[in-house]
Coordinates of C-alpha atoms in Angstrom, one line a residue:
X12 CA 0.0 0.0 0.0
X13 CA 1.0 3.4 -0.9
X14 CA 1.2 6.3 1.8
X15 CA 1.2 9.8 0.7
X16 CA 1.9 12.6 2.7
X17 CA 0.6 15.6 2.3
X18 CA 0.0 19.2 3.7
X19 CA -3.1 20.7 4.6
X20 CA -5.8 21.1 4.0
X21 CA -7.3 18.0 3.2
X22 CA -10.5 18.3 2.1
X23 CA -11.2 20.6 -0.8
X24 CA -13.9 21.7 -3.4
X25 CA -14.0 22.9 -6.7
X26 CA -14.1 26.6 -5.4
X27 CA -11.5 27.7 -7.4
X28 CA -10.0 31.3 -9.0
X29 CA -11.6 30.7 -12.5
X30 CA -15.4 29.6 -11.0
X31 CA -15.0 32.6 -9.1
X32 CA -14.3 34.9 -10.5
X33 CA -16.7 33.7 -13.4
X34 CA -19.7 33.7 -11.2
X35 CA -18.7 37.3 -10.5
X36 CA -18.5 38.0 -14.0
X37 CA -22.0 36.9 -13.8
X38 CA -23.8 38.8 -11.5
X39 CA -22.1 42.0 -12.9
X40 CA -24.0 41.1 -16.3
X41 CA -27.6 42.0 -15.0
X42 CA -25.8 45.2 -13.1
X43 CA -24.2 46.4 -17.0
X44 CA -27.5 45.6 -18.7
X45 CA -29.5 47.9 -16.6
X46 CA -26.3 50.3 -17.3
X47 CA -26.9 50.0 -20.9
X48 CA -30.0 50.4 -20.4
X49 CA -29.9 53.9 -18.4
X50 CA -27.3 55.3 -21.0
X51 CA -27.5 53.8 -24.4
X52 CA -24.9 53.5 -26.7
X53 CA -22.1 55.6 -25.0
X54 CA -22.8 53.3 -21.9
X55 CA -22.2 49.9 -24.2
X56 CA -19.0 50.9 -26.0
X57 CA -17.7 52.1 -22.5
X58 CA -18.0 48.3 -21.0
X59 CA -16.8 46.9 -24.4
X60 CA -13.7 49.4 -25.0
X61 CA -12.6 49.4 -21.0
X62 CA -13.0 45.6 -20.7
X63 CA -11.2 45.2 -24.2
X64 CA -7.7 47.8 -22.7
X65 CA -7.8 45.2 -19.3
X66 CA -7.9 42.2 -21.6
X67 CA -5.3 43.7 -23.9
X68 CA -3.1 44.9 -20.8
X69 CA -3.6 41.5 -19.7
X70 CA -2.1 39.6 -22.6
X71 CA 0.6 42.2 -23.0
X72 CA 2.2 41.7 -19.7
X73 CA 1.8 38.0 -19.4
X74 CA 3.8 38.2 -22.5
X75 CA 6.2 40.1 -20.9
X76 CA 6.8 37.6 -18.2
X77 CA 6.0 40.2 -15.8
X78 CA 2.8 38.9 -13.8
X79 CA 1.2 35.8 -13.0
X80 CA -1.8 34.5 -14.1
X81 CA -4.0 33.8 -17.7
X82 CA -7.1 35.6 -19.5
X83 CA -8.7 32.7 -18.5
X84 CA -9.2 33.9 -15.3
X85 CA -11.7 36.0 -15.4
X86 CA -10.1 38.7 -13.3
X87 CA -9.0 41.3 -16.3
X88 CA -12.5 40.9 -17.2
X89 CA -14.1 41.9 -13.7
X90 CA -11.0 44.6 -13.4
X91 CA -12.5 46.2 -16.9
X92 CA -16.7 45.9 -15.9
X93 CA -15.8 47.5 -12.6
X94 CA -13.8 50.0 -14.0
X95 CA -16.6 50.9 -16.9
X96 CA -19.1 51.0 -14.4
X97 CA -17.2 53.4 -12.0
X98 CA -16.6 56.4 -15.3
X99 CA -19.2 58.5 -16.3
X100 CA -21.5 56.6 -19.5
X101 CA -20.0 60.1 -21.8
X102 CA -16.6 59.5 -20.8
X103 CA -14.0 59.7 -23.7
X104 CA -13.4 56.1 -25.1
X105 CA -9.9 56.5 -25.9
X106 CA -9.5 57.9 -22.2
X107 CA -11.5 54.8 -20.8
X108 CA -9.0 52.9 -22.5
X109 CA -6.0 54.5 -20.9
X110 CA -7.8 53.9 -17.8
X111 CA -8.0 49.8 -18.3
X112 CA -4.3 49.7 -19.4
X113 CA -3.5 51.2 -16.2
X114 CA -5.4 49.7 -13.7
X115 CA -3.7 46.2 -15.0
X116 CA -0.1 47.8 -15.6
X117 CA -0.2 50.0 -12.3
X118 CA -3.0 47.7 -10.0
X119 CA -1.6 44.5 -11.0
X120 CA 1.3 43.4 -13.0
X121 CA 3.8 45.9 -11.6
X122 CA 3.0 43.6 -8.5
X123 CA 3.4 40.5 -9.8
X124 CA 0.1 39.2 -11.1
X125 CA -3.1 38.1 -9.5
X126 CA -3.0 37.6 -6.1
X127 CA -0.3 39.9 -5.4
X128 CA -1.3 43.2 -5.7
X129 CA -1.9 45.7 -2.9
X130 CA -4.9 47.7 -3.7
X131 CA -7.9 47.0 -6.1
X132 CA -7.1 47.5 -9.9
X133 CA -10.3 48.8 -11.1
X134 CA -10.1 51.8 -8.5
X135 CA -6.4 51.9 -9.0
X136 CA -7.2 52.9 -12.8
X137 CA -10.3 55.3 -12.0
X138 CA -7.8 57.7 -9.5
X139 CA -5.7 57.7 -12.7
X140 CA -8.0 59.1 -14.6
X141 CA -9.2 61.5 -12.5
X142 CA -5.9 62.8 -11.8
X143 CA -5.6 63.0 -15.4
X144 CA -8.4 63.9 -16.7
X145 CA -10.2 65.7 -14.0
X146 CA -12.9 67.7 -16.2
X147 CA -14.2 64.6 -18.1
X148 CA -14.3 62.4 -15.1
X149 CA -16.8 65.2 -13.5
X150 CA -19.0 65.0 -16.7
X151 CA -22.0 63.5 -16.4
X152 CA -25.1 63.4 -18.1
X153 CA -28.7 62.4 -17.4
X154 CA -30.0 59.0 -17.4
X155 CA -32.6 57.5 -20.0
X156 CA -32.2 60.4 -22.7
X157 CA -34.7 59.3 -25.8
X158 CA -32.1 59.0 -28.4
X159 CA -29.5 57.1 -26.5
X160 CA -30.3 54.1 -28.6
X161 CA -29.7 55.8 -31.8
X162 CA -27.0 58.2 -30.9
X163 CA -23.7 58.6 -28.8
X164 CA -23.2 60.6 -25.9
X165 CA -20.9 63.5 -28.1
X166 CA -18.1 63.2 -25.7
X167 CA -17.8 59.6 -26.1
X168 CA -16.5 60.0 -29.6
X169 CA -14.2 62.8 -29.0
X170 CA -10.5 61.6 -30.4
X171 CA -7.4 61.4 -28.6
X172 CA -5.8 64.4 -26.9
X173 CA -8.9 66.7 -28.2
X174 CA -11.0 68.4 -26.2
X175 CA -14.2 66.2 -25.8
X176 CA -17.8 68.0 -27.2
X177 CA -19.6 70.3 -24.7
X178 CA -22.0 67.8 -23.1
X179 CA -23.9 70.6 -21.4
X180 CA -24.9 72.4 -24.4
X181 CA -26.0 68.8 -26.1
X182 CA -27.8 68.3 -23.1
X183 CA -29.8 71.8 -23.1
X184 CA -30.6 71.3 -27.3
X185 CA -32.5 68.3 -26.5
X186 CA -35.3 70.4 -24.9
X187 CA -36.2 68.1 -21.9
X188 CA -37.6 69.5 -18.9
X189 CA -35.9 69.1 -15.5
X190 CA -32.9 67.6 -16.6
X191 CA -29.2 68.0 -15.2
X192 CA -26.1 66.6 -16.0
X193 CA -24.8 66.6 -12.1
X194 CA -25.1 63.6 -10.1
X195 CA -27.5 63.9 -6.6
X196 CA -23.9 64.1 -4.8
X197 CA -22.7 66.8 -6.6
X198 CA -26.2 68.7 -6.3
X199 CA -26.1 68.1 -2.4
X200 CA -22.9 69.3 -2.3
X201 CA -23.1 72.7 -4.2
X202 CA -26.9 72.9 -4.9
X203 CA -28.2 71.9 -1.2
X204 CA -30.5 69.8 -3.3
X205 CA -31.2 66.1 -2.2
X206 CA -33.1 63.2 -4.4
X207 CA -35.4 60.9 -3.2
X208 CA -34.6 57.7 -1.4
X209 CA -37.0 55.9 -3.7
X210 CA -35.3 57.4 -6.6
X211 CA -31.9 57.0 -5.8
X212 CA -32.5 53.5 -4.4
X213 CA -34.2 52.3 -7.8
X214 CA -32.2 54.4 -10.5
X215 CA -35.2 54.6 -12.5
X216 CA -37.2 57.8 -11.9
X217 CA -36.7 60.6 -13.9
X218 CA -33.2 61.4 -15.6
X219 CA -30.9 61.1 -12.7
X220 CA -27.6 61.6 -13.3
X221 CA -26.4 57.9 -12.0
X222 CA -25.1 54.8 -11.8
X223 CA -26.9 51.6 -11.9
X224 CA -29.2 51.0 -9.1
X225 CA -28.2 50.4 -5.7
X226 CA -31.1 47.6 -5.5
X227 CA -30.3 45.5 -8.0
X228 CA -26.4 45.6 -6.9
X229 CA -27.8 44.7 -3.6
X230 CA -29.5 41.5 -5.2
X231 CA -26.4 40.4 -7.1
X232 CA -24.4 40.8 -4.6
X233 CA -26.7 38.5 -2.5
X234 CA -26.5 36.3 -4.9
X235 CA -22.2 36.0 -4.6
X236 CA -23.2 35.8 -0.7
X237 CA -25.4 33.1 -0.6
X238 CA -23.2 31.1 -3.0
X239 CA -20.1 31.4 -0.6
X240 CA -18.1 33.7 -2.6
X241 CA -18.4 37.1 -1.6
X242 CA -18.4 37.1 2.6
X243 CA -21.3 39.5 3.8
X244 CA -19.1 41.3 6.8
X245 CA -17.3 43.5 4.5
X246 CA -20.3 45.2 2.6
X247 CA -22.2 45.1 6.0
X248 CA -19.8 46.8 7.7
X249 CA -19.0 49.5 5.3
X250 CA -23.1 50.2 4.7
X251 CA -23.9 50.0 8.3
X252 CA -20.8 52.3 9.7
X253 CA -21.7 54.8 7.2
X254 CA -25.0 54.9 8.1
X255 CA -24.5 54.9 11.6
X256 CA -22.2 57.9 11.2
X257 CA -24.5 59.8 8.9
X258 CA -27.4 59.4 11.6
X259 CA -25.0 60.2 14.0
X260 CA -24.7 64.0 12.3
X261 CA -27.8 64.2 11.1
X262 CA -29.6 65.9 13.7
X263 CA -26.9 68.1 14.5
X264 CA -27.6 69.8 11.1
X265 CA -30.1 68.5 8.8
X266 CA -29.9 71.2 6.7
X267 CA -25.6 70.4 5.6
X268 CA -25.7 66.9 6.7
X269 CA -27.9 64.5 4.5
X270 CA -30.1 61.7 6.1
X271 CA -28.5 58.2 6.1
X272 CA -30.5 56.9 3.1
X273 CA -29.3 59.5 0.9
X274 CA -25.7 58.7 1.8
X275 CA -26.4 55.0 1.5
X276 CA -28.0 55.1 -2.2
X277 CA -26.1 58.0 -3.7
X278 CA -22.8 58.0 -5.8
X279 CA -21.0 55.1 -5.9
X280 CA -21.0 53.4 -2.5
X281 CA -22.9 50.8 -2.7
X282 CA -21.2 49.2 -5.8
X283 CA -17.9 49.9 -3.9
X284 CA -19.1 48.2 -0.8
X285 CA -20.2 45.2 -2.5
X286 CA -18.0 44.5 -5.3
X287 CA -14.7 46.9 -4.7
X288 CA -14.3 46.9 -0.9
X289 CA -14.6 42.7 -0.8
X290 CA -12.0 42.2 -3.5
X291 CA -9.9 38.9 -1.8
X292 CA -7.0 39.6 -2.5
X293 CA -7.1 43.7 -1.5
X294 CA -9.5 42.8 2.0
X295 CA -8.2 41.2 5.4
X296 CA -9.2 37.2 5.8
X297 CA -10.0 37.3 9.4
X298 CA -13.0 37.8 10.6
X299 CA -12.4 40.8 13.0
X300 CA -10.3 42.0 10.4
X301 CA -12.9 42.2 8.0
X302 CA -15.4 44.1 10.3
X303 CA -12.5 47.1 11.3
X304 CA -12.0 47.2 7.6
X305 CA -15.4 47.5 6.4
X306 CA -15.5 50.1 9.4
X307 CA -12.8 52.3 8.1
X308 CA -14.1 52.6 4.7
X309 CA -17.6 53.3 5.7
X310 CA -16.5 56.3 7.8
X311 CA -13.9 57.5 5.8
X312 CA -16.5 57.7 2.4
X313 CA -19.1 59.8 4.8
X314 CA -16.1 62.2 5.9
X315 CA -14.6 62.6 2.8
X316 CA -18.0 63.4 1.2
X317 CA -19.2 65.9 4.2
X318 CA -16.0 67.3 4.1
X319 CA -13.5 66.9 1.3
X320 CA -13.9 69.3 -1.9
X321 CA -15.2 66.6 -3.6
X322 CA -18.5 65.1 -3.6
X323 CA -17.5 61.5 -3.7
X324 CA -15.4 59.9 -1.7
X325 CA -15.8 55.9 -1.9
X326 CA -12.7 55.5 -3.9
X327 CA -10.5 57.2 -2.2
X328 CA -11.7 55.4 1.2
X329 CA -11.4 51.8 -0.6
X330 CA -7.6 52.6 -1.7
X331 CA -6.8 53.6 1.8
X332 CA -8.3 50.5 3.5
X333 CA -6.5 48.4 0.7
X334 CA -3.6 50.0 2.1
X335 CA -4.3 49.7 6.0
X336 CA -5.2 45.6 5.4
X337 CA -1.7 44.8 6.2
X338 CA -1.7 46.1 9.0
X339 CA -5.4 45.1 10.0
X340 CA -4.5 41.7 9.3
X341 CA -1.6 41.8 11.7
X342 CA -3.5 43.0 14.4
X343 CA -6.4 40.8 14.4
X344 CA -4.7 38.0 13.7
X345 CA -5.6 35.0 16.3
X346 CA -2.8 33.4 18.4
X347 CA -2.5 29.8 18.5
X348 CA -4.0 27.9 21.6
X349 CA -1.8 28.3 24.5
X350 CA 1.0 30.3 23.6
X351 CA 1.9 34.0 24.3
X352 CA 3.3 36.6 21.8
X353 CA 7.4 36.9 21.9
X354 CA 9.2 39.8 21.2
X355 CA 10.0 38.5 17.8
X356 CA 6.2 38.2 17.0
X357 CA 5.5 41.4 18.6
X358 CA 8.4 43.3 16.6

C-alpha cells in the first residue's frame, strides 16, 4: 500500500480562482445591462472598449513575463466591468481605455500578477484618470435620454488628446424639462439639493444623473453571498458604519448633513461596498479584520463626502483600506492555543 503525505488542507472543493471569478463576472452582467440600459450606446461601447484595454493589458504583460496569471481567469475581465461602471457613460473612449491599461499595468502586473497586488485594480485605474483627466471624469449626463439608442453621448467619440464636445450644451438642445447633467452628490454638495430615497435607491425615476441601481447591486451581490463567494461582513460593515455615522450627524444639522438613506444610495458606495471593498485579494481574511476594515471605509466615504472638496469619496476610502489591510490583518490576527506573543512576534 502506498502512503502519501501531504499538507493541509485535506479536504477541498472545486471553489477555485476561475469559478469565481466567473460567477462574478455573472452577477455584474444584470448590473451592466440595466447600465446599458440607463445610457444607451455611450454606456455599451464604455463596458466593451474598457473591458477590451484590461484584456489587452492582460495579454501584454503576461507576455512580458511580468505577472502571474491567464485571460482565463476571469479577473481582467471583472477589473474592466468594474472600472466601466465606475466612469461616467459620456466618458471619452480612448480615455476609458487609458484607464484599463493602467489599472492592470499600475493595479496588477507591476506587482506580480493576480493575487499579489496591494490595492484594487479597477479603483487603481479610476484615481488615474481622475488625476488626469479631471474635467471629463466630473462629466456626467442624465439618465434614459430618448435617443440614447440611436445616438452617442458626443463626448464619447471625441479623439485622442482633443477636447471632448460640450455635453452641457448637447444636453440643453434636447429640450427636456428638468434635466441635469450633475449627479445627486454633486447637487447636495453645491446645490443643497437632495433626491429621493426611492429614486436614488431604484435608478429609474426621472433622468438622474447615475449609476446603476443600488437595488439591484444589492440582489447580485446577494447572490455572490449566498453562494459562498463574496463574505457578507465586509459590505455590512461599510453600509452599516456609514450609516451609523451619517445618523449620527444628522440631527446636528439637517440642513448640511444629509439623512442616512441618501448617503447610502447615492454616488458610488454601494457598488464599492459590495463589489470593490470585498475584492480577496485587497481585504483582510480574518473575521475581525474584515469588520475594522469595512469600518474604516464606511467612515472615511461619509467624511470625505461631508468634508472633502469633492462630492464623492468611496474611492479614495477603498484605496486607503486596501492600504491599511496589512496592518489590520496583523492586528487581528488569532494566536495559536496556548501560547503567548514573543518579542519576535511582537516586533
Amino acid at each position: 500500500m502506498t502512503v502519501e503525505i501531504r499538507s493541509a488542507p485535506h479536504i477541498k472543493d472545486d471553489n477555485g480562482v476561475v469559478k469565481i471569478m466567473r460567477n462574478v463576472v455573472w452577477s455584474l452582467l444584470p448590473i451592466c445591462g440595466f447600465y446599458v440600459w440607463q445610457y444607451g450606446l455611450s454606456a455599451l461601447a464604455s463596458l466593451v472598449v474598457v473591458t477590451a484595454s484590461c484584456l489587452a493589458a492582460e495579454e501584454f504583460f503576461l507576455r512580458l513575463g511580468r505577472q502571474s496569471g491567464d485571460l482565463g481567469d476571469w479577473s481582467a475581465t471583472i477589473t474592466g466591468l468594474l472600472l466601466a461602471l465606475t466612469l461616467p457613460a459620456g466618458f471619452p473612449l480612448w480615455m476609458g481605455a487609458v484607464a484599463g491599461f493602467v489599472a492592470i499595468g499600475l493595479g496588477k502586473a507591476i506587482f506580480g500578477g493576480i493575487g499579489h497586488n496591494l490595492f484594487n485594480p479597477a479603483l487603481v485605474g479610476r484615481g488615474f484618470v481622475q488625476a488626469a483627466f479631471p474635467t471629463a471624469i466630473a462629466t456626467y449626463t442624465p439618465s434614459f435620454l430618448p435617443a440614447r439608442f440611436s445616438e452617442f453621448i458626443p463626448s464619447s467619440l471625441a479623439l485622442p488628446f482633443m477636447t471632448p464636445a460640450d455635453t452641457a450644451t448637447w444636453v440643453a438642445g434636447l429640450n427636456i424639462d428638468g434635466v441635469s447633467g450633475a449627479t445627486p452628490l454633486a447637487r447636495w454638495k453645491f446645490e443643497g439639493v437632495i433626491a429621493s430615497n426611492w429614486d436614488l435607491l431604484t435608478s429609474i425615476s426621472g433622468h438622474l444623473a447615475v449609476g446603476p441601481s443600488p437595488l439591484l447591486i444589492l440582489l447580485c451581490g446577494a447572490y455572490l453571498a449566498l453562494r459562498g463567494y463574496l463574505d457578507w461582513r465586509i459590505p455590512a460593515a461599510v453600509l452599516g458604519s456609514a450609516a451609523l455615522l451619517a445618523a449620527a450627524l444628522y440631527p446636528l444639522n439637517p440642513e448640511h448633513y444629509p439623512e442616512p438613506g441618501f448617503v447610502l444610495f447615492s454616488g458610488g458606495l454601494m457598488l464599492g461596498a459590495v463589489y470593490m471593498a470585498t475584492d480577496m485579494v485587497t481585504s483582510p481574511v480574518t473575521p475581525l479584520g474584515m469588520w475594522l476594515y469595512g469600518v474604516l471605509i464606511g467612515a472615511l466615504t461619509v467624511v470625505i463626502r461631508y468634508s472633502g472638496g469633492l462630492p464623492e469619496g468611496v474611492m479614495y476610502a477603498i484605496l486607503i483600506g486596501n492600504a491599511a489591510t496589512p496592518m489590520i490583518e496583523r492586528i487581528t490576527q488569532p494566536k495559536a492555543f496556548g501560547t503567548a506573543p514573543t518579542k519576535e512576534t511582537r516586533a
